[in-house]
Coordinates of C-alpha atoms and ligand atoms in Angstrom, one line a residue:
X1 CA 38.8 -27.5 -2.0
X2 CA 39.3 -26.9 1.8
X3 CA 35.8 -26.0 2.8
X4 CA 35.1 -24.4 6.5
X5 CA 32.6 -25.3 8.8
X6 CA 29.6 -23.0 9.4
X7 CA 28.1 -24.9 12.7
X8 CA 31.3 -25.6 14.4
X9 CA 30.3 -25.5 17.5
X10 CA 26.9 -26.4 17.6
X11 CA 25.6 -29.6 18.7
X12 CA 23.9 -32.1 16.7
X13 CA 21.8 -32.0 15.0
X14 CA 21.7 -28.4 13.7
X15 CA 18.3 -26.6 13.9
X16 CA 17.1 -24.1 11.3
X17 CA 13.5 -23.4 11.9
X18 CA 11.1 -20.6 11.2
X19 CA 8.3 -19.7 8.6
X20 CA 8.7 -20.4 5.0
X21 CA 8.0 -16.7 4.7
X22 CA 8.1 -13.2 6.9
X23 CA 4.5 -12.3 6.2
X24 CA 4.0 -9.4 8.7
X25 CA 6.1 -7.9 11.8
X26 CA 3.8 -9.8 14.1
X27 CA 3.7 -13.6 12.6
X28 CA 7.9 -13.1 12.3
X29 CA 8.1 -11.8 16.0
X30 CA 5.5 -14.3 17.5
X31 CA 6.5 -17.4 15.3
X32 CA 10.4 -16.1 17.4
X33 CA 8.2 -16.3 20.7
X34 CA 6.8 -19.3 20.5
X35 CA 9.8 -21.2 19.5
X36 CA 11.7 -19.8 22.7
X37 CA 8.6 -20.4 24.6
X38 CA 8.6 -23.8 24.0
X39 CA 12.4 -24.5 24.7
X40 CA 13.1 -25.0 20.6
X41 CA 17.1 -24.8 20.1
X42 CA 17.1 -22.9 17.4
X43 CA 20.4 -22.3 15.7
X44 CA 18.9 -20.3 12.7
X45 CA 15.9 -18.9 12.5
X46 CA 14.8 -18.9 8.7
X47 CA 12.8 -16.9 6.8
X48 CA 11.8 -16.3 2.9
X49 CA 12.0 -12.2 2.3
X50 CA 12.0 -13.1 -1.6
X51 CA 10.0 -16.0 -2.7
X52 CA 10.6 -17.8 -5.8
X53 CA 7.3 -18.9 -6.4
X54 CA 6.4 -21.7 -8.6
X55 CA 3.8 -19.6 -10.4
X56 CA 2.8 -16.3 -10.7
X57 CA 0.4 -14.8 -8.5
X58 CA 1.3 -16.6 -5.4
X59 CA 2.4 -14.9 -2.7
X60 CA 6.6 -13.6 -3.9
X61 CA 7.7 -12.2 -0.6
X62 CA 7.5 -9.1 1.4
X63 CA 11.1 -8.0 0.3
X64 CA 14.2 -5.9 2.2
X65 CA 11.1 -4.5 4.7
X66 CA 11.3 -8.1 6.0
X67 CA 14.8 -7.9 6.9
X68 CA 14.2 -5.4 10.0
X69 CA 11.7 -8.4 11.4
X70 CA 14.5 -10.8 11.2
X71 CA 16.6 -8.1 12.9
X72 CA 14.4 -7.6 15.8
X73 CA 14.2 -11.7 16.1
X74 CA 17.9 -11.8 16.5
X75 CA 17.9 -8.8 19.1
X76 CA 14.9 -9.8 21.2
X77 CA 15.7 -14.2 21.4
X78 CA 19.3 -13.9 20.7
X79 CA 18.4 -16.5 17.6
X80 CA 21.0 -16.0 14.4
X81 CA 19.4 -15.4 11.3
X82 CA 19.2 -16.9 8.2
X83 CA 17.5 -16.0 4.7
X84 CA 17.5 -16.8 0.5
X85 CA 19.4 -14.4 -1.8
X86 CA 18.5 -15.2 -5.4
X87 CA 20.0 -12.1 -7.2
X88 CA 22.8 -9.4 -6.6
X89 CA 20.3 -6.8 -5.2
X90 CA 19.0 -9.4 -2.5
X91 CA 22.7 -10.2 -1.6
X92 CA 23.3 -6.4 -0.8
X93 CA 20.7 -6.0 1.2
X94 CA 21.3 -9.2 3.2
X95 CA 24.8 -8.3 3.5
X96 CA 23.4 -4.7 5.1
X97 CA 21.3 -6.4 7.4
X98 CA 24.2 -8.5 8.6
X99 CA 22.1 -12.0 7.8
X100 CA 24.4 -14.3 9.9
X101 CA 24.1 -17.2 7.2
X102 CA 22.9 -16.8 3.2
X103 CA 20.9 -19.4 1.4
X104 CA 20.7 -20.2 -2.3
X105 CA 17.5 -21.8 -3.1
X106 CA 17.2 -24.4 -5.5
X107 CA 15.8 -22.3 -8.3
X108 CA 18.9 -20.4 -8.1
X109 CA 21.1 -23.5 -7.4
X110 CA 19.8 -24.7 -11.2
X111 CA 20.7 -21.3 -13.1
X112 CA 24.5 -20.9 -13.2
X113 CA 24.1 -17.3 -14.0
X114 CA 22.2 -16.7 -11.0
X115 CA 24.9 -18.2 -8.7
X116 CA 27.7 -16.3 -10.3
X117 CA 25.6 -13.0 -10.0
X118 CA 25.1 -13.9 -5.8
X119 CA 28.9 -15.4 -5.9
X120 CA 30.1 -12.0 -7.5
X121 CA 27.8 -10.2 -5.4
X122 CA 29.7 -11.7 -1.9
X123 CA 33.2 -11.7 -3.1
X124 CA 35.0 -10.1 -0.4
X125 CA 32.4 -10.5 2.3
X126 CA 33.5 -13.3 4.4
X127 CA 30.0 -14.6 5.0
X128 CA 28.4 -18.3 5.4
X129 CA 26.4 -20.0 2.6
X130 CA 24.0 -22.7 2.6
X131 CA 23.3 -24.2 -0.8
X132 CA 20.1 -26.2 -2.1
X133 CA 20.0 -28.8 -4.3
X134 CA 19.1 -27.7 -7.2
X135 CA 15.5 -28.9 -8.2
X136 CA 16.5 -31.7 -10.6
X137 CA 18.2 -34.4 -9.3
X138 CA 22.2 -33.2 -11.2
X139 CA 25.0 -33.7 -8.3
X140 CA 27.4 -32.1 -10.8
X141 CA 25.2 -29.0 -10.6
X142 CA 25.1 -28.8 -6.8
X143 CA 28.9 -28.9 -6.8
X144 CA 29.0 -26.4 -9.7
X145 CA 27.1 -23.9 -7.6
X146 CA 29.1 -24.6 -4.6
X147 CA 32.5 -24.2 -6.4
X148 CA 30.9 -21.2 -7.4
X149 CA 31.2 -19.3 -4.3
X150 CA 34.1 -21.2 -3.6
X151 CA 36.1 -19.7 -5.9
X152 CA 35.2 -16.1 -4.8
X153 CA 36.5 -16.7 -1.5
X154 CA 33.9 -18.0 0.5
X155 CA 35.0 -20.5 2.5
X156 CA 32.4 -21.5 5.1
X157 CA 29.9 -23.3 3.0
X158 CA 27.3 -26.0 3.6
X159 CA 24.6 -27.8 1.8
X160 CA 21.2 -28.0 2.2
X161 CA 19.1 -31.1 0.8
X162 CA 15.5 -30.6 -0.3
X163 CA 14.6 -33.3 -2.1
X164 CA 14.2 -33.7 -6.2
X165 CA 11.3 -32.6 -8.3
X166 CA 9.2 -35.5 -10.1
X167 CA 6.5 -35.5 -12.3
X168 CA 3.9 -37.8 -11.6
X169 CA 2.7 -39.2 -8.0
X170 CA 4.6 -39.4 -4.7
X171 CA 4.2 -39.8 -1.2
X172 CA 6.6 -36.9 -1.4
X173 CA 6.4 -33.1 -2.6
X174 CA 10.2 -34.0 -3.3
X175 CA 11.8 -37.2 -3.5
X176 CA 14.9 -37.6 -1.3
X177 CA 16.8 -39.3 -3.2
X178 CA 19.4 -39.8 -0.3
X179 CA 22.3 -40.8 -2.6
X180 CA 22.6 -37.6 -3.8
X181 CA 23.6 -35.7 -0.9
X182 CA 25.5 -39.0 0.5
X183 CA 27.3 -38.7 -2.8
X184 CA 28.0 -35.3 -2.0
X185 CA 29.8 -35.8 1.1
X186 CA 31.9 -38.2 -1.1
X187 CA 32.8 -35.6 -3.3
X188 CA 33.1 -32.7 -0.4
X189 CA 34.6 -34.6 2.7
X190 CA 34.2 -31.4 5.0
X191 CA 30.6 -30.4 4.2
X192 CA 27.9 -30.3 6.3
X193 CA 24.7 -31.4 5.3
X194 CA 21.3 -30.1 6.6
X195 CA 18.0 -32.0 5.5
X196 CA 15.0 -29.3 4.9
X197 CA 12.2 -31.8 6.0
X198 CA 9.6 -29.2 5.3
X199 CA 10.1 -29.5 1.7
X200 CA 11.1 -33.0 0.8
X201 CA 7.7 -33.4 2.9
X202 CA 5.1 -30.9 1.3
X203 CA 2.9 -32.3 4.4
X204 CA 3.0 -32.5 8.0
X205 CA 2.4 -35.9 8.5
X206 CA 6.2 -37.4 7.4
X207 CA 8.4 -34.6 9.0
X208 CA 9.3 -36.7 12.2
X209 CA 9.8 -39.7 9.8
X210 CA 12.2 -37.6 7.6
X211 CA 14.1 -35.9 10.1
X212 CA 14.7 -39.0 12.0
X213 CA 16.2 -40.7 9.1
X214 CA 18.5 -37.8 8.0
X215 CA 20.3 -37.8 11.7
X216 CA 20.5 -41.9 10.6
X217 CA 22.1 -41.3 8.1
X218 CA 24.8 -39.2 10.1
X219 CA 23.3 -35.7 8.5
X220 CA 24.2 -32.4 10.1
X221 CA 20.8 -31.2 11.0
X222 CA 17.3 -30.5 10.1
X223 CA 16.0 -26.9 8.8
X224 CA 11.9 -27.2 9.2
X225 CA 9.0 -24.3 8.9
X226 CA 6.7 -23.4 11.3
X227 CA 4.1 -20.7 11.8
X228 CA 1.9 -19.7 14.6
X229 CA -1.4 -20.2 12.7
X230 CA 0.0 -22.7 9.7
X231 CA -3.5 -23.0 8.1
X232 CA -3.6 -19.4 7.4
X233 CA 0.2 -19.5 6.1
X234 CA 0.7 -17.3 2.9
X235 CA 2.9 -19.8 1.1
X236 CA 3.4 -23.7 2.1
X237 CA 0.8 -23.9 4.6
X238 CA 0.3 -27.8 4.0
X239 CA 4.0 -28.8 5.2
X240 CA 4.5 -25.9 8.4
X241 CA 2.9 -26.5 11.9
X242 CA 2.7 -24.3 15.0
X243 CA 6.7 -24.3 17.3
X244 CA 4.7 -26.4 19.5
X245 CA 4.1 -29.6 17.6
X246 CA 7.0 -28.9 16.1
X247 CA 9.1 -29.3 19.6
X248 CA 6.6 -31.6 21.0
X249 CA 5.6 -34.2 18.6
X250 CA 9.2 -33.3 16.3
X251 CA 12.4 -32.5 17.6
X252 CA 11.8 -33.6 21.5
X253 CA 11.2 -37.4 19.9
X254 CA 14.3 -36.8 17.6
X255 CA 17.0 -39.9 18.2
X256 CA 20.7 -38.9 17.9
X257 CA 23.0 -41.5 17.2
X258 CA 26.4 -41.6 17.9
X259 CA 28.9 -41.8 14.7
X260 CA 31.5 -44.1 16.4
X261 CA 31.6 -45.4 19.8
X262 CA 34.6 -45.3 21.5
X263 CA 33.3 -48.9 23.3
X264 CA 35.6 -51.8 22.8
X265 CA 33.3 -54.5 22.2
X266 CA 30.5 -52.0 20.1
X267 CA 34.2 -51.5 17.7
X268 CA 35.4 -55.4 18.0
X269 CA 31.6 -56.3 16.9
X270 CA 31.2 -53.6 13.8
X271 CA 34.4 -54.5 12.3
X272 CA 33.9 -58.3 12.2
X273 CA 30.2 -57.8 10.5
X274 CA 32.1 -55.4 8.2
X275 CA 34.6 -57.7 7.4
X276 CA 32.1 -60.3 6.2
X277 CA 30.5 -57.4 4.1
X278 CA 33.4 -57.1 2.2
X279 CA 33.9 -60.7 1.7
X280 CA 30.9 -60.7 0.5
X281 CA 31.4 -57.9 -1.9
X282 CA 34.7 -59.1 -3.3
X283 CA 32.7 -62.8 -3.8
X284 CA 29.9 -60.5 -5.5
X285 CA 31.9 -58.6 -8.3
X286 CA 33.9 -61.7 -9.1
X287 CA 30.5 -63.0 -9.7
X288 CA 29.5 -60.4 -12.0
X289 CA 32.5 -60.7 -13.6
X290 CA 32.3 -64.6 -14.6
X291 CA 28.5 -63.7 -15.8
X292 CA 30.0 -61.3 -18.0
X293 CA 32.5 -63.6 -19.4
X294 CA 29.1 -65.5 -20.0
X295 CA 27.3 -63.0 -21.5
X296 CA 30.3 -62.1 -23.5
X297 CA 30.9 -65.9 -25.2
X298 CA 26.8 -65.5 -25.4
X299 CA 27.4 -62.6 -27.7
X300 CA 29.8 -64.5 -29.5
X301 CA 27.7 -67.1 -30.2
X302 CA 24.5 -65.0 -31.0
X303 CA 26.8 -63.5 -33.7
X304 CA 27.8 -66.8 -35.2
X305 CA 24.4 -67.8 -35.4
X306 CA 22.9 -64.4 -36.3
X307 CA 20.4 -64.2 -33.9
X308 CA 19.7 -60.6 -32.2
X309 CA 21.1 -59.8 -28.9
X310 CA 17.7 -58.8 -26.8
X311 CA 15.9 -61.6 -26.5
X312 CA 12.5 -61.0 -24.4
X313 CA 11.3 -64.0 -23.4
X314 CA 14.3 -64.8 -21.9
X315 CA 14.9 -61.4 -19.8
X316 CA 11.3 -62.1 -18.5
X317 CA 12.3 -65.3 -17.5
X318 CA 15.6 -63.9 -15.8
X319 CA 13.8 -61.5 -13.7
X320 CA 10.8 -64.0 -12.6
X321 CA 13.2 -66.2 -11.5
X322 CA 15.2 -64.2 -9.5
X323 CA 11.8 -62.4 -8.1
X324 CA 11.0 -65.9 -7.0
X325 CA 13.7 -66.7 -4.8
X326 CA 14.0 -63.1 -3.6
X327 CA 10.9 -62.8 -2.1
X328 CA 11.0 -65.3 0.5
X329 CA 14.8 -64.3 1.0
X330 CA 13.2 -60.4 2.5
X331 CA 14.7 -58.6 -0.8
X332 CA 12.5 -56.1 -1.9
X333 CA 11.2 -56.3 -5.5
X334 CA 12.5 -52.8 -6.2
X335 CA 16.4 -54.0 -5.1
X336 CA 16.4 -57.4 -7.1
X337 CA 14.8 -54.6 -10.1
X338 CA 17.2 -52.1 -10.0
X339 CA 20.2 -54.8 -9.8
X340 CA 18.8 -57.0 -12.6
X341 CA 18.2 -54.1 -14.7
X342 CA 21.9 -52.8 -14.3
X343 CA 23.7 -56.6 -15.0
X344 CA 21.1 -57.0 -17.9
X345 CA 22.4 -54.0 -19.7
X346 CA 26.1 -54.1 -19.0
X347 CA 25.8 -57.7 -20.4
X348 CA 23.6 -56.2 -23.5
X349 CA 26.8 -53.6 -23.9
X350 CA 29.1 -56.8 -24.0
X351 CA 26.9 -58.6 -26.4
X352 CA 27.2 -55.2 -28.5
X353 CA 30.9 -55.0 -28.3
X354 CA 31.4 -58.5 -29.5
X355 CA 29.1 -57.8 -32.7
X356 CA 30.8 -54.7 -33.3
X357 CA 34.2 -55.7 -32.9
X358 CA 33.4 -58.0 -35.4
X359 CA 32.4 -55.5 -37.7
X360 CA 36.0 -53.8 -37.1
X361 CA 34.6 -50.8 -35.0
X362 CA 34.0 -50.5 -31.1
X363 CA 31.4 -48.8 -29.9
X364 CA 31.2 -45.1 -28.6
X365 CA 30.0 -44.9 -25.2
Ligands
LIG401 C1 12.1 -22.3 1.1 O1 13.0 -22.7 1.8 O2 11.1 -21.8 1.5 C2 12.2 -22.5 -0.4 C3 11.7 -21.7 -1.3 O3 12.8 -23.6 -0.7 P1 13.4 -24.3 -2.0 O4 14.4 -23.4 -2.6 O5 14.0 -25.6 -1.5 O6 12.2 -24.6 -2.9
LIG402 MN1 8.8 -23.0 1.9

């Protein structure tokens, strides 16, 4: 998949802002003003025309009408336009309007059927697409969606990332997750990657926080709502604030980082730390595999003596031990956690192996 770019020339990092909805004429054409009034460098403007709300009752969008405001934002401030198509009908009409870039939301990302029907819907139009991650945290579903469109033709195709639903509590309305769309970029070399602060956020307090840590990690750009009056917003009024704070206490304080530096001693200096990284990782995996071999003659021994494999007391004792000495080395208790709990089971599937090899079958994985 040879996949164009959509923001060629733009610099970094990318700005899509605007509303999470077009409510009226006025809060479309004045939310446009402000921006430009404020010197916002606005790429795209965005804005929801059909709204896939949550639950019912909520405010679902003021439909094709809203299409015209979007129009007259482009004419008046020059700004290109961008705006979600969920279904074939949306895409026609957002094709009419000439919408300069197409967004899939993440509702639509996680229904295959619904992509095909927007993919079928823009075969033959050589338009951009932006694609959400789809709510739940499946990578393989965010490629499906953009292969989708792929394979109708379109070529100039981005991602957007929006953070993962949870249940429970968060600091987040979204979890990041920021594997997932760094995975991505693994899978997709060419894509471009634009972090939608707004709602991995759900507030206004993190956006700066968020932002700033997508362009550290290298990501494209930031798409972010804003409204003129965000208390009185008619959807997401908790995570938009006014183009002013949004330029002022947002994207004026936004660092950019360079990818690579063309300076000698900067290059000299990187690739000796990364050298010792990879030392270090070689050292690492040989490690693992040695406690494997461990675990392995464990297992053997287990089975000899017919003892069971999981033994509690002493996986409580593992992980104590290693929380002691990681502490006061500054690794975080979630780190040694995760790493523990991935050796512990990969030595538990060796244990298995060795009983059921014994038993003359190996296990299914
Ligand atoms: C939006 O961008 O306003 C929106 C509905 O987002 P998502 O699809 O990410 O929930
Ligand atoms: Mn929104």
């Amino acid at each position: 998949m040879k996949l164009k770019p959509i923001f060629e020339d733009v610099k970094r990092p990318v700005q899509i802002l605007g509303p999470c909805s077009a409510e009226t004429e006025e809060q479309v054409l004045e939310t446009a003003r402000q921006l430009a009034e404020n010197n916002a460098k606005v790429d795209l403007f965005r804005a929801g025309i059909w709204k896939p709300r949550t639950r019912p009752n909520s405010f679902e969008g003021i439909g094709a009408e809203g299409l015209q405001w979007l129009k007259k934002v482009r004419e008046e401030y020059g700004f290109k336009i961008t705006t979600e198509v969920a279904n074939a009908q949306h895409t026609y009409e957002a094709l009419k309007a000439q919408v300069d870039v197409f967004w899939l939301g993440a509702r639509t990302t996680v229904n295959p059927f619904s992509v095909q029907e927007v993919a079928d819907a823009l075969k033959g139009a050589d338009v951009p697409v932006l694609v959400k991650n789809p709510i739940n945290p499946d990578l393989k579903l965010w490629m499906g969606a953009i292969e989708r469109l792929y394979n109708v033709g379109i070529t100039r195709i981005g991602a957007i990332h929006r953070g993962f639903s949870k249940f429970g509590k968060s600091v987040y309305r979204n979890i990041p997750q920021w594997q997932i769309p760094l995975e991505l970029k693994r899978e997709f070399p060419d894509i471009e990657i634009i972090t939608d602060a707004s709602h991995i956020c759900g507030n206004r307090e993190n956006l700066y926080e968020i932002s700033q840590f997508a362009l550290d990690l290298n990501m494209d750009g930031i798409m972010l709502e804003t409204h003129p009056t965000p208390d009185d917003a008619w959807s997401d009024a908790a995570q938009q604030v006014t183009p002013k704070v949004l330029q002022e206490n947002i994207l004026s304080k936004l660092i950019v980082r360079s990818e690579g530096a063309d300076d000698p001693l900067f290059l000299h200096n990187i690739e000796d730390l990364r050298s010792q990284i990879d030392l270090i990782d070689k050292e690492v995996i040989q490690l693992y595999a040695d406690r494997m071999n461990l675990a392995e003659k464990i297992g053997e021994f287990k089975l000899q003596n017919n003892i069971a494999i999981y033994q509690q007391g002493r996986w409580s004792d593992v992980l104590e031990r290693a929380m002691d000495k990681a502490g006061p080395l500054g690794l975080s208790e979630t780190f040694v956690n995760r790493i523990l709990k991935a050796v512990h089971q990969e030595s538990i599937d060796r244990q298995e192996e060795v009983m059921k090899a014994s038993q003359g079958k190996s296990i299914e994985k």
